[in-house]
mmCIF file of C-alpha atoms in Angstrom:
data_model
loop_
_atom_site.group_PDB
_atom_site.id
_atom_site.type_symbol
_atom_site.label_atom_id
_atom_site.label_comp_id
_atom_site.label_asym_id
_atom_site.label_seq_id
_atom_site.Cartn_x
_atom_site.Cartn_y
_atom_site.Cartn_z
ATOM 1 C CA MET A 1163 0.000 0.000 0.000
ATOM 2 C CA ASP A 1164 2.967 2.446 0.625
ATOM 3 C CA LEU A 1165 4.222 1.932 -2.951
ATOM 4 C CA LEU A 1166 0.800 2.937 -4.256
ATOM 5 C CA VAL A 1167 0.929 6.187 -2.248
ATOM 6 C CA TYR A 1168 4.382 7.022 -3.536
ATOM 7 C CA PHE A 1169 3.293 6.319 -7.070
ATOM 8 C CA LEU A 1170 0.333 8.696 -6.755
ATOM 9 C CA LEU A 1171 2.589 11.402 -5.310
ATOM 10 C CA ALA A 1172 5.013 11.006 -8.191
ATOM 11 C CA VAL A 1173 2.206 11.345 -10.745
ATOM 12 C CA ILE A 1174 0.899 14.481 -9.071
ATOM 13 C CA ALA A 1175 4.428 15.965 -8.978
ATOM 14 C CA LEU A 1176 4.845 15.369 -12.692
ATOM 15 C CA LEU A 1177 1.543 17.064 -13.370
ATOM 16 C CA LEU A 1178 2.644 20.071 -11.328
ATOM 17 C CA VAL A 1179 5.909 20.312 -13.211
ATOM 18 C CA GLY A 1180 4.059 20.176 -16.495
ATOM 19 C CA LEU A 1181 1.709 22.881 -15.255
ATOM 20 C CA MET A 1182 4.632 25.069 -14.292
ATOM 21 C CA ILE A 1183 6.222 24.647 -17.688
ATOM 22 C CA VAL A 1184 2.994 25.579 -19.416
ATOM 23 C CA LEU A 1185 2.574 28.632 -17.256
ATOM 24 C CA LEU A 1186 6.136 29.733 -17.868
ATOM 25 C CA ARG A 1187 5.739 29.408 -21.576
ATOM 26 C CA ARG A 1188 2.606 31.501 -21.604
ATOM 27 C CA GLY A 1189 4.201 34.402 -19.724
ATOM 28 C CA ASP A 1190 5.055 37.366 -22.004
ATOM 29 C CA SER A 1191 7.001 39.403 -19.549
ATOM 30 C CA ARG A 1192 8.898 39.264 -16.346
ATOM 31 C CA GLU A 1193 5.988 40.797 -14.497
ATOM 32 C CA GLN A 1194 3.655 38.226 -15.820
ATOM 33 C CA GLY A 1195 6.313 35.649 -15.126
ATOM 34 C CA ALA A 1196 6.630 36.876 -11.544
ATOM 35 C CA ARG A 1197 2.925 36.843 -11.085
ATOM 36 C CA HIS A 1198 2.830 33.425 -12.618
ATOM 37 C CA GLU A 1199 5.597 32.333 -10.286
ATOM 38 C CA LEU A 1200 3.679 33.657 -7.291
ATOM 39 C CA VAL A 1201 0.514 32.014 -8.494
ATOM 40 C CA LEU A 1202 2.438 28.883 -9.230
ATOM 41 C CA ALA A 1203 4.102 28.910 -5.811
ATOM 42 C CA ASP A 1204 0.757 29.420 -4.132
ATOM 43 C CA THR A 1205 -0.737 26.670 -6.241
ATOM 44 C CA ILE A 1206 2.143 24.391 -5.388
ATOM 45 C CA GLN A 1207 1.646 25.093 -1.685
ATOM 46 C CA ARG A 1208 -2.063 24.385 -1.957
ATOM 47 C CA VAL A 1209 -1.341 21.230 -3.937
ATOM 48 C CA GLU A 1210 1.234 20.168 -1.352
ATOM 49 C CA ARG A 1211 -1.259 20.753 1.481
ATOM 50 C CA SER A 1212 -3.901 18.833 -0.456
ATOM 51 C CA LEU A 1213 -1.431 16.040 -1.136
ATOM 52 C CA ARG A 1214 -0.504 15.864 2.546
ATOM 53 C CA GLU A 1215 -4.167 15.761 3.545
ATOM 54 C CA GLN A 1216 -4.931 13.133 0.922
ATOM 55 C CA GLU A 1217 -1.869 11.186 2.008
ATOM 56 C CA GLN A 1218 -3.032 11.280 5.616
ATOM 57 C CA ALA A 1219 -6.584 10.280 4.626
ATOM 58 C CA LEU A 1220 -5.241 7.567 2.384
ATOM 59 C CA ALA A 1221 -2.936 6.300 5.136
ATOM 60 C CA LYS A 1222 -5.878 6.273 7.556
ATOM 61 C CA VAL A 1223 -8.019 4.299 5.098
ATOM 62 C CA VAL A 1224 -5.150 1.917 4.438
ATOM 63 C CA HIS A 1225 -4.600 1.322 8.177
ATOM 64 C CA GLU A 1226 -8.319 0.764 8.745
ATOM 65 C CA ARG A 1227 -8.488 -1.721 5.906
ATOM 66 C CA LEU A 1228 -5.351 -3.465 7.145
ATOM 67 C CA ASP A 1229 -6.880 -3.729 10.633
ATOM 68 C CA ARG A 1230 -10.107 -5.175 9.229
ATOM 69 C CA ASN A 1231 -8.199 -7.572 7.036
ATOM 70 C CA GLU A 1232 -6.065 -8.620 9.990
ATOM 71 C CA GLN A 1233 -9.162 -9.279 12.125
ATOM 72 C CA THR A 1234 -10.851 -11.187 9.317
ATOM 73 C CA THR A 1235 -7.699 -13.179 8.648
ATOM 74 C CA GLY A 1236 -7.317 -13.936 12.365
ATOM 75 C CA GLN A 1237 -10.921 -15.169 12.580
ATOM 76 C CA VAL A 1238 -10.433 -17.307 9.486
ATOM 77 C CA VAL A 1239 -7.241 -18.773 10.952
ATOM 78 C CA THR A 1240 -9.028 -19.465 14.256
ATOM 79 C CA ASP A 1241 -11.924 -21.192 12.482
ATOM 80 C CA LEU A 1242 -9.463 -23.161 10.400
ATOM 81 C CA ARG A 1243 -7.610 -24.290 13.510
ATOM 82 C CA GLU A 1244 -10.879 -25.385 15.167
ATOM 83 C CA ARG A 1245 -11.876 -27.323 12.070
ATOM 84 C CA LEU A 1246 -8.446 -28.935 11.907
ATOM 85 C CA VAL A 1247 -8.791 -29.962 15.573
ATOM 86 C CA LYS A 1248 -12.212 -31.478 14.863
ATOM 87 C CA ILE A 1249 -10.841 -33.274 11.809
ATOM 88 C CA ASP A 1250 -7.968 -34.608 13.892
ATOM 89 C CA GLU A 1251 -10.392 -35.866 16.576
ATOM 90 C CA ALA A 1252 -12.560 -37.497 13.907
ATOM 91 C CA GLN A 1253 -9.491 -39.186 12.429
ATOM 92 C CA LYS A 1254 -8.554 -40.488 15.868
ATOM 93 C CA LYS A 1255 -12.059 -41.881 16.371
ATOM 94 C CA ILE A 1256 -11.973 -43.478 12.936
ATOM 95 C CA GLY A 1257 -8.616 -45.022 13.814
ATOM 96 C CA GLU A 1258 -9.994 -46.367 17.104
ATOM 97 C CA LEU A 1259 -13.059 -47.742 15.331
ATOM 98 C CA SER A 1260 -10.847 -49.402 12.733
ATOM 99 C CA THR A 1261 -8.793 -50.956 15.531
ATOM 100 C CA GLN A 1262 -11.971 -52.239 17.200
ATOM 101 C CA VAL A 1263 -13.266 -53.672 13.930
ATOM 102 C CA VAL A 1264 -9.946 -55.398 13.308
ATOM 103 C CA GLY A 1265 -10.000 -56.725 16.863
ATOM 104 C CA LEU A 1266 -13.540 -58.029 16.379
ATOM 105 C CA GLN A 1267 -12.514 -59.714 13.143
ATOM 106 C CA GLU A 1268 -9.585 -61.336 14.932
ATOM 107 C CA ILE A 1269 -11.930 -62.544 17.675
ATOM 108 C CA LEU A 1270 -14.429 -63.966 15.221
ATOM 109 C CA SER A 1271 -11.712 -65.615 13.119
ATOM 110 C CA ASN A 1272 -10.274 -67.474 16.122
ATOM 111 C CA LYS A 1273 -12.439 -70.380 17.246
ATOM 112 C CA GLN A 1274 -11.403 -70.249 20.899
ATOM 113 C CA ALA A 1275 -11.723 -66.470 21.060
ATOM 114 C CA ARG A 1276 -15.061 -66.677 19.255
ATOM 115 C CA GLY A 1277 -16.308 -69.092 21.891
ATOM 116 C CA ALA A 1278 -15.232 -66.670 24.599
ATOM 117 C CA PHE A 1279 -17.032 -63.861 22.736
ATOM 118 C CA GLY A 1280 -20.248 -65.890 22.701
ATOM 119 C CA GLU A 1281 -19.807 -66.819 26.360
ATOM 120 C CA VAL A 1282 -19.463 -63.153 27.333
ATOM 121 C CA GLN A 1283 -22.743 -62.311 25.624
ATOM 122 C CA LEU A 1284 -24.410 -65.335 27.192
ATOM 123 C CA ASN A 1285 -22.986 -64.414 30.597
ATOM 124 C CA ASP A 1286 -24.429 -60.912 30.376
ATOM 125 C CA LEU A 1287 -27.872 -62.114 29.289
ATOM 126 C CA VAL A 1288 -28.181 -64.858 31.913
ATOM 127 C CA SER A 1289 -26.754 -62.872 34.836
ATOM 128 C CA ASN A 1290 -29.094 -59.951 34.108
ATOM 129 C CA ALA A 1291 -32.218 -62.107 33.787
ATOM 130 C CA LEU A 1292 -31.883 -64.796 36.485
ATOM 131 C CA PRO A 1293 -30.994 -64.877 40.189
ATOM 132 C CA PRO A 1294 -27.468 -66.134 41.026
ATOM 133 C CA GLY A 1295 -28.507 -69.566 42.263
ATOM 134 C CA ALA A 1296 -30.458 -70.398 39.093
ATOM 135 C CA TYR A 1297 -27.454 -70.963 36.774
ATOM 136 C CA GLU A 1298 -23.825 -72.063 36.646
ATOM 137 C CA PHE A 1299 -21.210 -71.200 34.025
ATOM 138 C CA GLN A 1300 -18.662 -73.782 32.824
ATOM 139 C CA SER A 1301 -20.505 -76.517 34.673
ATOM 140 C CA THR A 1302 -19.029 -80.035 34.462
ATOM 141 C CA LEU A 1303 -21.507 -82.867 33.870
ATOM 142 C CA SER A 1304 -21.158 -86.444 35.109
ATOM 143 C CA THR A 1305 -19.670 -87.495 31.758
ATOM 144 C CA GLY A 1306 -16.853 -84.963 32.126
ATOM 145 C CA ALA A 1307 -18.258 -82.682 29.443
ATOM 146 C CA ARG A 1308 -18.167 -79.003 30.327
ATOM 147 C CA VAL A 1309 -21.149 -76.924 29.283
ATOM 148 C CA ASP A 1310 -20.928 -73.169 28.791
ATOM 149 C CA CYS A 1311 -23.958 -72.534 30.987
ATOM 150 C CA LEU A 1312 -26.341 -74.767 32.937
ATOM 151 C CA LEU A 1313 -29.768 -73.452 33.919
ATOM 152 C CA LYS A 1314 -30.731 -75.140 37.196
ATOM 153 C CA LEU A 1315 -34.424 -75.952 36.982
ATOM 154 C CA PRO A 1316 -36.394 -78.451 39.075
ATOM 155 C CA ASN A 1317 -37.760 -81.652 37.577
ATOM 156 C CA PRO A 1318 -39.544 -81.414 35.273
ATOM 157 C CA PRO A 1319 -37.983 -80.261 33.023
ATOM 158 C CA GLY A 1320 -34.609 -80.408 34.798
ATOM 159 C CA SER A 1321 -31.381 -78.510 34.191
ATOM 160 C CA ILE A 1322 -30.971 -77.071 30.676
ATOM 161 C CA ALA A 1323 -27.534 -76.928 29.022
ATOM 162 C CA ILE A 1324 -26.574 -73.968 26.788
ATOM 163 C CA ASP A 1325 -23.762 -74.069 24.234
ATOM 164 C CA ALA A 1326 -22.335 -70.689 23.157
ATOM 165 C CA LYS A 1327 -20.129 -71.801 20.253
ATOM 166 C CA PHE A 1328 -21.157 -71.545 16.600
ATOM 167 C CA PRO A 1329 -19.612 -72.460 13.205
ATOM 168 C CA LEU A 1330 -18.669 -68.989 11.972
ATOM 169 C CA GLU A 1331 -16.110 -70.137 9.382
ATOM 170 C CA SER A 1332 -18.712 -71.788 7.212
ATOM 171 C CA TYR A 1333 -21.013 -68.769 7.551
ATOM 172 C CA GLN A 1334 -18.229 -66.383 6.524
ATOM 173 C CA LEU A 1335 -17.510 -68.621 3.529
ATOM 174 C CA LEU A 1336 -21.201 -68.418 2.635
ATOM 175 C CA ARG A 1337 -21.253 -64.624 2.854
ATOM 176 C CA SER A 1338 -18.034 -64.238 0.846
ATOM 177 C CA VAL A 1339 -19.443 -65.907 -2.303
ATOM 178 C CA ALA A 1340 -19.381 -63.490 -5.229
ATOM 179 C CA PRO A 1341 -22.758 -62.518 -6.727
ATOM 180 C CA GLY A 1342 -23.671 -64.758 -9.648
ATOM 181 C CA ASP A 1343 -21.389 -67.621 -8.559
ATOM 182 C CA ALA A 1344 -24.049 -70.336 -8.338
ATOM 183 C CA GLN A 1345 -21.573 -73.196 -7.941
ATOM 184 C CA GLY A 1346 -19.644 -71.410 -5.181
ATOM 185 C CA LEU A 1347 -22.905 -70.566 -3.414
ATOM 186 C CA ALA A 1348 -24.061 -74.185 -3.528
ATOM 187 C CA THR A 1349 -20.702 -75.371 -2.136
ATOM 188 C CA ALA A 1350 -20.792 -72.812 0.693
ATOM 189 C CA GLN A 1351 -24.380 -73.714 1.565
ATOM 190 C CA ARG A 1352 -23.518 -77.415 1.793
ATOM 191 C CA ALA A 1353 -20.532 -76.629 4.019
ATOM 192 C CA PHE A 1354 -22.679 -74.465 6.286
ATOM 193 C CA GLN A 1355 -25.363 -77.147 6.563
ATOM 194 C CA LEU A 1356 -22.786 -79.838 7.393
ATOM 195 C CA ALA A 1357 -21.175 -77.648 10.057
ATOM 196 C CA MET A 1358 -24.522 -76.847 11.678
ATOM 197 C CA ARG A 1359 -25.665 -80.474 11.620
ATOM 198 C CA LYS A 1360 -22.427 -81.646 13.234
ATOM 199 C CA HIS A 1361 -22.648 -78.977 15.907
ATOM 200 C CA ILE A 1362 -26.263 -79.874 16.677
ATOM 201 C CA THR A 1363 -25.362 -83.561 16.945
ATOM 202 C CA ASP A 1364 -22.466 -82.804 19.297
ATOM 203 C CA ILE A 1365 -24.723 -80.781 21.579
ATOM 204 C CA ARG A 1366 -27.334 -83.550 21.632
ATOM 205 C CA ASP A 1367 -24.772 -86.245 22.477
ATOM 206 C CA LYS A 1368 -22.834 -84.290 25.095
ATOM 207 C CA TYR A 1369 -25.400 -82.122 26.873
ATOM 208 C CA ILE A 1370 -28.663 -84.112 26.860
ATOM 209 C CA LEU A 1371 -28.247 -86.728 29.600
ATOM 210 C CA PRO A 1372 -31.304 -88.649 30.852
ATOM 211 C CA GLY A 1373 -31.789 -88.245 34.566
ATOM 212 C CA GLU A 1374 -29.236 -85.428 34.813
ATOM 213 C CA THR A 1375 -30.319 -82.719 32.384
ATOM 214 C CA ALA A 1376 -33.508 -81.795 30.620
ATOM 215 C CA GLU A 1377 -34.612 -83.570 27.464
ATOM 216 C CA SER A 1378 -33.497 -80.573 25.395
ATOM 217 C CA ALA A 1379 -30.568 -78.167 25.118
ATOM 218 C CA LEU A 1380 -29.969 -74.684 23.700
ATOM 219 C CA LEU A 1381 -27.606 -73.607 20.922
ATOM 220 C CA PHE A 1382 -26.861 -69.895 21.448
ATOM 221 C CA LEU A 1383 -25.957 -67.856 18.354
ATOM 222 C CA PRO A 1384 -24.547 -64.439 19.395
ATOM 223 C CA SER A 1385 -25.480 -63.025 15.978
ATOM 224 C CA GLU A 1386 -28.946 -62.098 14.780
ATOM 225 C CA ALA A 1387 -27.651 -62.197 11.175
ATOM 226 C CA ILE A 1388 -26.708 -65.895 11.389
ATOM 227 C CA TYR A 1389 -30.007 -66.679 13.120
ATOM 228 C CA ALA A 1390 -31.959 -64.899 10.373
ATOM 229 C CA GLU A 1391 -29.924 -66.563 7.612
ATOM 230 C CA LEU A 1392 -30.484 -69.970 9.173
ATOM 231 C CA HIS A 1393 -34.264 -69.632 9.429
ATOM 232 C CA ALA A 1394 -34.632 -67.934 6.055
ATOM 233 C CA ASN A 1395 -32.566 -70.273 3.868
ATOM 234 C CA PHE A 1396 -31.892 -73.440 5.874
ATOM 235 C CA ALA A 1397 -35.252 -74.590 7.186
ATOM 236 C CA ALA A 1398 -34.152 -78.262 6.946
ATOM 237 C CA VAL A 1399 -31.344 -77.636 9.455
ATOM 238 C CA VAL A 1400 -33.793 -75.957 11.819
ATOM 239 C CA ASP A 1401 -36.163 -78.938 11.512
ATOM 240 C CA GLU A 1402 -33.309 -81.328 12.311
ATOM 241 C CA SER A 1403 -32.482 -79.279 15.394
ATOM 242 C CA TYR A 1404 -36.102 -79.641 16.526
ATOM 243 C CA LYS A 1405 -35.893 -83.412 16.061
ATOM 244 C CA ALA A 1406 -32.663 -83.507 18.046
ATOM 245 C CA ARG A 1407 -34.345 -81.341 20.712
ATOM 246 C CA VAL A 1408 -31.624 -78.705 20.345
ATOM 247 C CA TRP A 1409 -33.299 -75.317 20.277
ATOM 248 C CA ILE A 1410 -31.408 -72.603 18.349
ATOM 249 C CA VAL A 1411 -31.679 -69.177 19.976
ATOM 250 C CA SER A 1412 -30.353 -65.697 19.196
ATOM 251 C CA PRO A 1413 -29.767 -62.908 21.774
ATOM 252 C CA THR A 1414 -33.386 -61.754 21.354
ATOM 253 C CA THR A 1415 -35.006 -65.190 21.610
ATOM 254 C CA MET A 1416 -32.566 -66.105 24.384
ATOM 255 C CA MET A 1417 -33.901 -63.239 26.457
ATOM 256 C CA ALA A 1418 -37.468 -64.465 25.903
ATOM 257 C CA THR A 1419 -36.396 -67.982 26.947
ATOM 258 C CA LEU A 1420 -34.739 -66.645 30.097
ATOM 259 C CA ASN A 1421 -37.901 -64.740 30.969
ATOM 260 C CA THR A 1422 -39.821 -68.026 30.730
ATOM 261 C CA VAL A 1423 -37.231 -69.729 32.931
ATOM 262 C CA ARG A 1424 -37.549 -66.920 35.450
ATOM 263 C CA ALA A 1425 -41.344 -67.390 35.508
ATOM 264 C CA VAL A 1426 -40.871 -71.135 36.131
ATOM 265 C CA LEU A 1427 -38.466 -70.442 39.004
ATOM 266 C CA LYS A 1428 -40.892 -67.923 40.445
ATOM 267 C CA ASP A 1429 -43.701 -70.496 40.267
ATOM 268 C CA VAL A 1430 -41.491 -73.062 42.041
ATOM 269 C CA ARG A 1431 -40.685 -70.594 44.802
ATOM 270 C CA MET A 1432 -44.370 -69.762 45.154
ATOM 271 C CA ARG A 1433 -45.171 -73.468 45.514
ATOM 272 C CA GLU A 1434 -42.476 -73.850 48.140
ATOM 273 C CA GLN A 1435 -43.823 -70.843 49.987
ATOM 274 C CA ALA A 1436 -47.370 -72.207 49.643
ATOM 275 C CA GLY A 1437 -46.194 -75.415 51.370
ATOM 276 C CA GLU A 1438 -44.699 -73.355 54.172
ATOM 277 C CA ILE A 1439 -47.911 -71.368 54.448
ATOM 278 C CA GLN A 1440 -49.978 -74.581 54.611
ATOM 279 C CA LYS A 1441 -47.677 -75.916 57.309
ATOM 280 C CA ALA A 1442 -48.000 -72.699 59.288
ATOM 281 C CA VAL A 1443 -51.788 -72.750 58.896
ATOM 282 C CA GLY A 1444 -51.870 -76.379 60.138
ATOM 283 C CA LEU A 1445 -49.886 -75.418 63.221
ATOM 284 C CA MET A 1446 -52.195 -72.468 63.772
ATOM 285 C CA LEU A 1447 -55.289 -74.714 63.520
ATOM 286 C CA ASN A 1448 -53.754 -77.090 66.066
ATOM 287 C CA ASP A 1449 -53.196 -74.142 68.402
ATOM 288 C CA VAL A 1450 -56.824 -73.132 67.908
ATOM 289 C CA ARG A 1451 -57.944 -76.667 68.754
ATOM 290 C CA LEU A 1452 -55.867 -76.647 71.956
ATOM 291 C CA LEU A 1453 -57.280 -73.242 72.806
ATOM 292 C CA ASP A 1454 -60.828 -74.549 72.293
ATOM 293 C CA GLU A 1455 -60.135 -77.486 74.626
ATOM 294 C CA ARG A 1456 -58.770 -75.165 77.265
ATOM 295 C CA VAL A 1457 -61.785 -72.888 76.888
ATOM 296 C CA ASP A 1458 -64.074 -75.920 77.361
ATOM 297 C CA LYS A 1459 -62.146 -76.837 80.514
ATOM 298 C CA LEU A 1460 -62.473 -73.269 81.730
ATOM 299 C CA LYS A 1461 -66.209 -73.372 81.009
ATOM 300 C CA THR A 1462 -66.419 -76.566 83.069
ATOM 301 C CA HIS A 1463 -64.626 -74.835 85.918
ATOM 302 C CA PHE A 1464 -66.968 -71.890 85.619
ATOM 303 C CA SER A 1465 -70.009 -74.216 85.630
ATOM 304 C CA GLN A 1466 -68.726 -76.025 88.736
ATOM 305 C CA THR A 1467 -68.037 -72.705 90.433
ATOM 306 C CA GLU A 1468 -71.555 -71.524 89.575
ATOM 307 C CA LYS A 1469 -73.005 -74.748 91.008
ATOM 308 C CA ASP A 1470 -70.950 -74.318 94.161
ATOM 309 C CA LEU A 1471 -72.188 -70.721 94.478
ATOM 310 C CA ARG A 1472 -75.789 -71.883 94.091
ATOM 311 C CA ASP A 1473 -75.246 -74.581 96.723
ATOM 312 C CA ILE A 1474 -73.755 -71.958 99.031
ATOM 313 C CA ASP A 1475 -76.821 -69.749 98.478
ATOM 314 C CA THR A 1476 -79.129 -72.699 99.213
ATOM 315 C CA SER A 1477 -77.251 -73.516 102.429
ATOM 316 C CA THR A 1478 -77.297 -69.881 103.469
ATOM 317 C CA GLU A 1479 -81.062 -69.668 102.943
ATOM 318 C CA ARG A 1480 -81.626 -72.832 104.943
ATOM 319 C CA ILE A 1481 -79.505 -71.607 107.809
ATOM 320 C CA THR A 1482 -81.300 -68.262 107.759
ATOM 321 C CA ARG A 1483 -84.757 -69.846 107.828
ATOM 322 C CA ARG A 1484 -83.805 -72.149 110.670
ATOM 323 C CA GLY A 1485 -82.416 -69.270 112.662
ATOM 324 C CA GLU A 1486 -85.597 -67.285 112.135
ATOM 325 C CA ARG A 1487 -87.723 -70.196 113.305
ATOM 326 C CA ILE A 1488 -85.630 -70.557 116.393
ATOM 327 C CA LEU A 1489 -85.986 -66.883 117.176
ATOM 328 C CA GLU A 1490 -89.742 -67.049 116.667
ATOM 329 C CA THR A 1491 -90.131 -69.948 119.127
ATOM 330 C CA ASP A 1492 -91.800 -68.877 122.464
ATOM 331 C CA LEU A 1493 -89.593 -70.032 125.304
ATOM 332 C CA GLY A 1494 -91.924 -68.542 128.098
ATOM 333 C CA ASP A 1495 -89.592 -65.838 129.172
ATOM 334 C CA GLY A 1496 -91.595 -63.063 127.648
ATOM 335 C CA PRO A 1497 -91.556 -61.707 124.220
ATOM 336 C CA THR A 1498 -88.286 -61.937 122.473
ATOM 337 C CA ALA A 1499 -87.405 -59.187 120.160
ATOM 338 C CA LEU A 1500 -86.211 -60.318 116.798
ATOM 339 C CA PRO A 1501 -83.099 -58.780 115.536
ATOM 340 C CA PRO A 1502 -83.626 -56.476 112.658
ATOM 341 C CA LYS A 1503 -83.202 -58.036 109.255
ATOM 342 C CA ILE A 1504 -80.437 -56.749 107.272
#
C-alpha cells in the first residue's frame, strides 16, 4: 500500500511540473512571469497541502483496511484451527473404530476367542435375567463334558444346558461368495449345513443326559444375522435341530427364553412358599384346637363354680330360715325381740 501512495505522489508531482512549464511558456514578460511564479508557488503550496491531507486520509483508510483484514484473517485462521482440531479428533475416532473392527474380526476368526465372545454375551444375558442360584457357568456334567452354561431348573424339566459356540467359518464362507457364482454358493451352503448339523449332533450327544439334564438343550448364536440366515434359507437344518431337541436361539429369543425360565423359578418358589404357608396354617389350627379345649375346661370350671355358688346360696337360705324359726319360738320368758333383718 505504501508503494501505491508514492506512485500517486510522483504522478501528481509530474503534473505540477508540467503545469509550471505551461505557465512559464505563456508568460510574455517578467511581471507576468513573476505573477505566474507567485501564483504557481501558491498553487504548489495548496497542492502540497492537499497532497498531505490526501496522504493522511489515504494512510488512515489503508490502516483501517489493514486492521479489518487482519481481524478477518485472524478469525479465518481461528476457524481453520478449530476445524483442523475437529478433523484430527474425527481421524482419531476413525482409527480407534478401525482398531476395534480389526479386533472383532480377529476374535471372530479365532475359534477359541469366538467361543469366549459368545460366552461373554451369554454371561451378560443370563446374569441380568436370572438370580445367582439359578445358573452355573462352565458346569461339568457327570460325563466330564463341560457346558458353557447350565440353567438349574427343578424336575420337570430339569437342568438345561446352553452351548455358546457356533460355526462362523462356514457362515463367513457363505457370505463371501461373489454374486452370480451359483456353484460357489451351492458349495458354501452345503458346508454351512454340514457344520450346523455336526454342531447340533455334538450338543445332543454331550449335553442331553437322561436323569441329569432336561430332554433338550440350547444352541446360542450371538449373531442375529446368522439366526436370520439360518431360518430364512436353511429350514431343513432348523427342523433337524427340533428333532434332536436342540433349540437354536439368538440374543433376542434367548432373552425371551430366560424370561420363561424366570417365571418357572418364580412359580417353584411360590409353591415352596405355599407349602410353608400350609404348614404354618396347620400349626395355627392345632393351636386353635388346643385353645378350644382349654376354653371348654375353663367353662367346666366356671359351671362347677356356679353350682358351688348356688349350693352356698341354698345352704345360706336354709340356715337363715332355721335361725328365724328358732328366734320365733316362744320359750316362756316373755316376748323376744327379733333382731332387725339386714
